[in-house]
Short mmCIF file of C-alpha atoms in Angstrom, two decimals:
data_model
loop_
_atom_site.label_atom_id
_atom_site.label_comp_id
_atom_site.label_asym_id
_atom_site.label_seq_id
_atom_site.Cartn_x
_atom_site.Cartn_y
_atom_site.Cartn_z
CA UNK Z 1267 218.16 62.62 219.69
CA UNK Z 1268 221.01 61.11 217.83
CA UNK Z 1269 223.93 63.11 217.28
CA UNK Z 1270 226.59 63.26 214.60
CA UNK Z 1271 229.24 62.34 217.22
CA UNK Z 1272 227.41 59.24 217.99
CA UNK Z 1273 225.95 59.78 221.24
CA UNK Z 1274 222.17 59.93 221.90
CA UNK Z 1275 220.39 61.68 224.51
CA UNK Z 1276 217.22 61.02 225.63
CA UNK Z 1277 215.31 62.81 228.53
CA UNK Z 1278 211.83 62.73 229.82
CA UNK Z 1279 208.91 63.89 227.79
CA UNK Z 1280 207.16 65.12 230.83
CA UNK Z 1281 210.45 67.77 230.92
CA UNK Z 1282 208.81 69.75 228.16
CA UNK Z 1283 205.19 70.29 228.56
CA UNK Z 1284 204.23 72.05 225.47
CA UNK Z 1285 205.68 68.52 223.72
CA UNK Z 1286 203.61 66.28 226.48
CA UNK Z 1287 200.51 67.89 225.61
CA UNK Z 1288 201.19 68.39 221.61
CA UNK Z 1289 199.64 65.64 219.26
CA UNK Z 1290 202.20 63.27 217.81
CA UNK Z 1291 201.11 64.51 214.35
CA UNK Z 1292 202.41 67.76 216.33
CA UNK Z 1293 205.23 66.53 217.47
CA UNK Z 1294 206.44 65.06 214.87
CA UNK Z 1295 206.51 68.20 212.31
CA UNK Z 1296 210.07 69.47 213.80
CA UNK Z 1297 212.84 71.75 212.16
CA UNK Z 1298 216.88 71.90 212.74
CA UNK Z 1299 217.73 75.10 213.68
CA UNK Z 1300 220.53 76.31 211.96
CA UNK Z 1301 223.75 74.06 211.78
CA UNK Z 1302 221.86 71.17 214.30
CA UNK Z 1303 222.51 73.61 217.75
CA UNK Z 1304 218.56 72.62 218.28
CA UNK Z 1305 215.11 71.30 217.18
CA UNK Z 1306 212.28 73.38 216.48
CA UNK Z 1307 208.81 72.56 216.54
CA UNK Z 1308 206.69 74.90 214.72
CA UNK Z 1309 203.22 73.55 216.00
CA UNK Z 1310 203.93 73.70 219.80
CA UNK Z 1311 206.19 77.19 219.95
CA UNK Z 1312 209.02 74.88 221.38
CA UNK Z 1313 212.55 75.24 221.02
CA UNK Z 1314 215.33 72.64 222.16
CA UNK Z 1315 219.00 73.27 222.14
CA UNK Z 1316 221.91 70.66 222.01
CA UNK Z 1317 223.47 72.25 224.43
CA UNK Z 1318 220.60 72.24 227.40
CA UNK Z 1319 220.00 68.81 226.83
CA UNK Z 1320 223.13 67.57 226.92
CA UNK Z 1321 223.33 69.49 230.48
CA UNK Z 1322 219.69 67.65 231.33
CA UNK Z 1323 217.92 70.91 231.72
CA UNK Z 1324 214.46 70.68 231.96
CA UNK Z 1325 211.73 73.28 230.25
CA UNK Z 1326 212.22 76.84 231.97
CA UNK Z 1327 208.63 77.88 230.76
CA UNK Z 1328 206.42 79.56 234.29
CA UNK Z 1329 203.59 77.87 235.01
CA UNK Z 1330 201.49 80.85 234.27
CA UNK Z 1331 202.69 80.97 230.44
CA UNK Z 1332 202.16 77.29 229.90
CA UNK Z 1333 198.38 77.77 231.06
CA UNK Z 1334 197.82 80.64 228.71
CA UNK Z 1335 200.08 78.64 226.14
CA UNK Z 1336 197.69 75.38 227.36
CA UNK Z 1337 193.92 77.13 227.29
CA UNK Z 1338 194.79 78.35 223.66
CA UNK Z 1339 195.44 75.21 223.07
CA UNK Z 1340 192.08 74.11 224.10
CA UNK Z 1341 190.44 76.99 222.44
CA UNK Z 1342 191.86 76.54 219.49
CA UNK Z 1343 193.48 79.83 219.10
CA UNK Z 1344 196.99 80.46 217.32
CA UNK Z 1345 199.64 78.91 219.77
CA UNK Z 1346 202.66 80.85 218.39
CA UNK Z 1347 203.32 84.25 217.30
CA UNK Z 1348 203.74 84.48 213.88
CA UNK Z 1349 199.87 82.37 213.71
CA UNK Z 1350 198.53 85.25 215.75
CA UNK Z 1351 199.86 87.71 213.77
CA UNK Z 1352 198.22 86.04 210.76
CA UNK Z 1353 195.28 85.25 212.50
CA UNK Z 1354 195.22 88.90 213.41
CA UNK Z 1355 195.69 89.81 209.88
CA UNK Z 1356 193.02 87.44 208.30
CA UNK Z 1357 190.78 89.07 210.75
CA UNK Z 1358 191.18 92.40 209.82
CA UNK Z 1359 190.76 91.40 206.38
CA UNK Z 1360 194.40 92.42 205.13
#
């Protein structure tokens, strides 16, 4: 990440599962959030702030979420909430 103050930070893909295991396709459909305080990635249910990787924190996500977030994955149901509440929707027939 680049930012406007000229500094770049870079930190370990393997710090942030859900974006280890996304597709690059995936990973590379990413929003700012709001003024630039983080990147969001709409595909994967991840959000990054500025601010925790400048201070190098890692993903804070249990183990136990990542394998539901990981065999939804698999399964090919909605990873995020919004897509299961429209999947939820569409099923209902609304």
């Amino acid at each position: 990440m680049d930012l406007a103050d000229g500094r770049s930070i870079s930190v370990p893909l393997l710090w942030y599962p859900r974006l280890a295991h996304g597709t690059a396709e995936e990973r590379n459909h990413w929003e700012l959030l709001g003024e630039g305080v983080g990147i969001h990635w709409p595909d994967l249910d991840e959000d990054l702030s500025v601010e925790g990787l400048l201070a190098g924190r890692p993903s804070g996500e249990s183990q136990r979420s990542l394998q539901r977030w990981l065999e939804a994955k698999r399964e090919g149901r909605p990873l995020t909430l919004d897509a299961l509440r429209e999947h939820e929707r569409r099923e209902r027939g609304d």
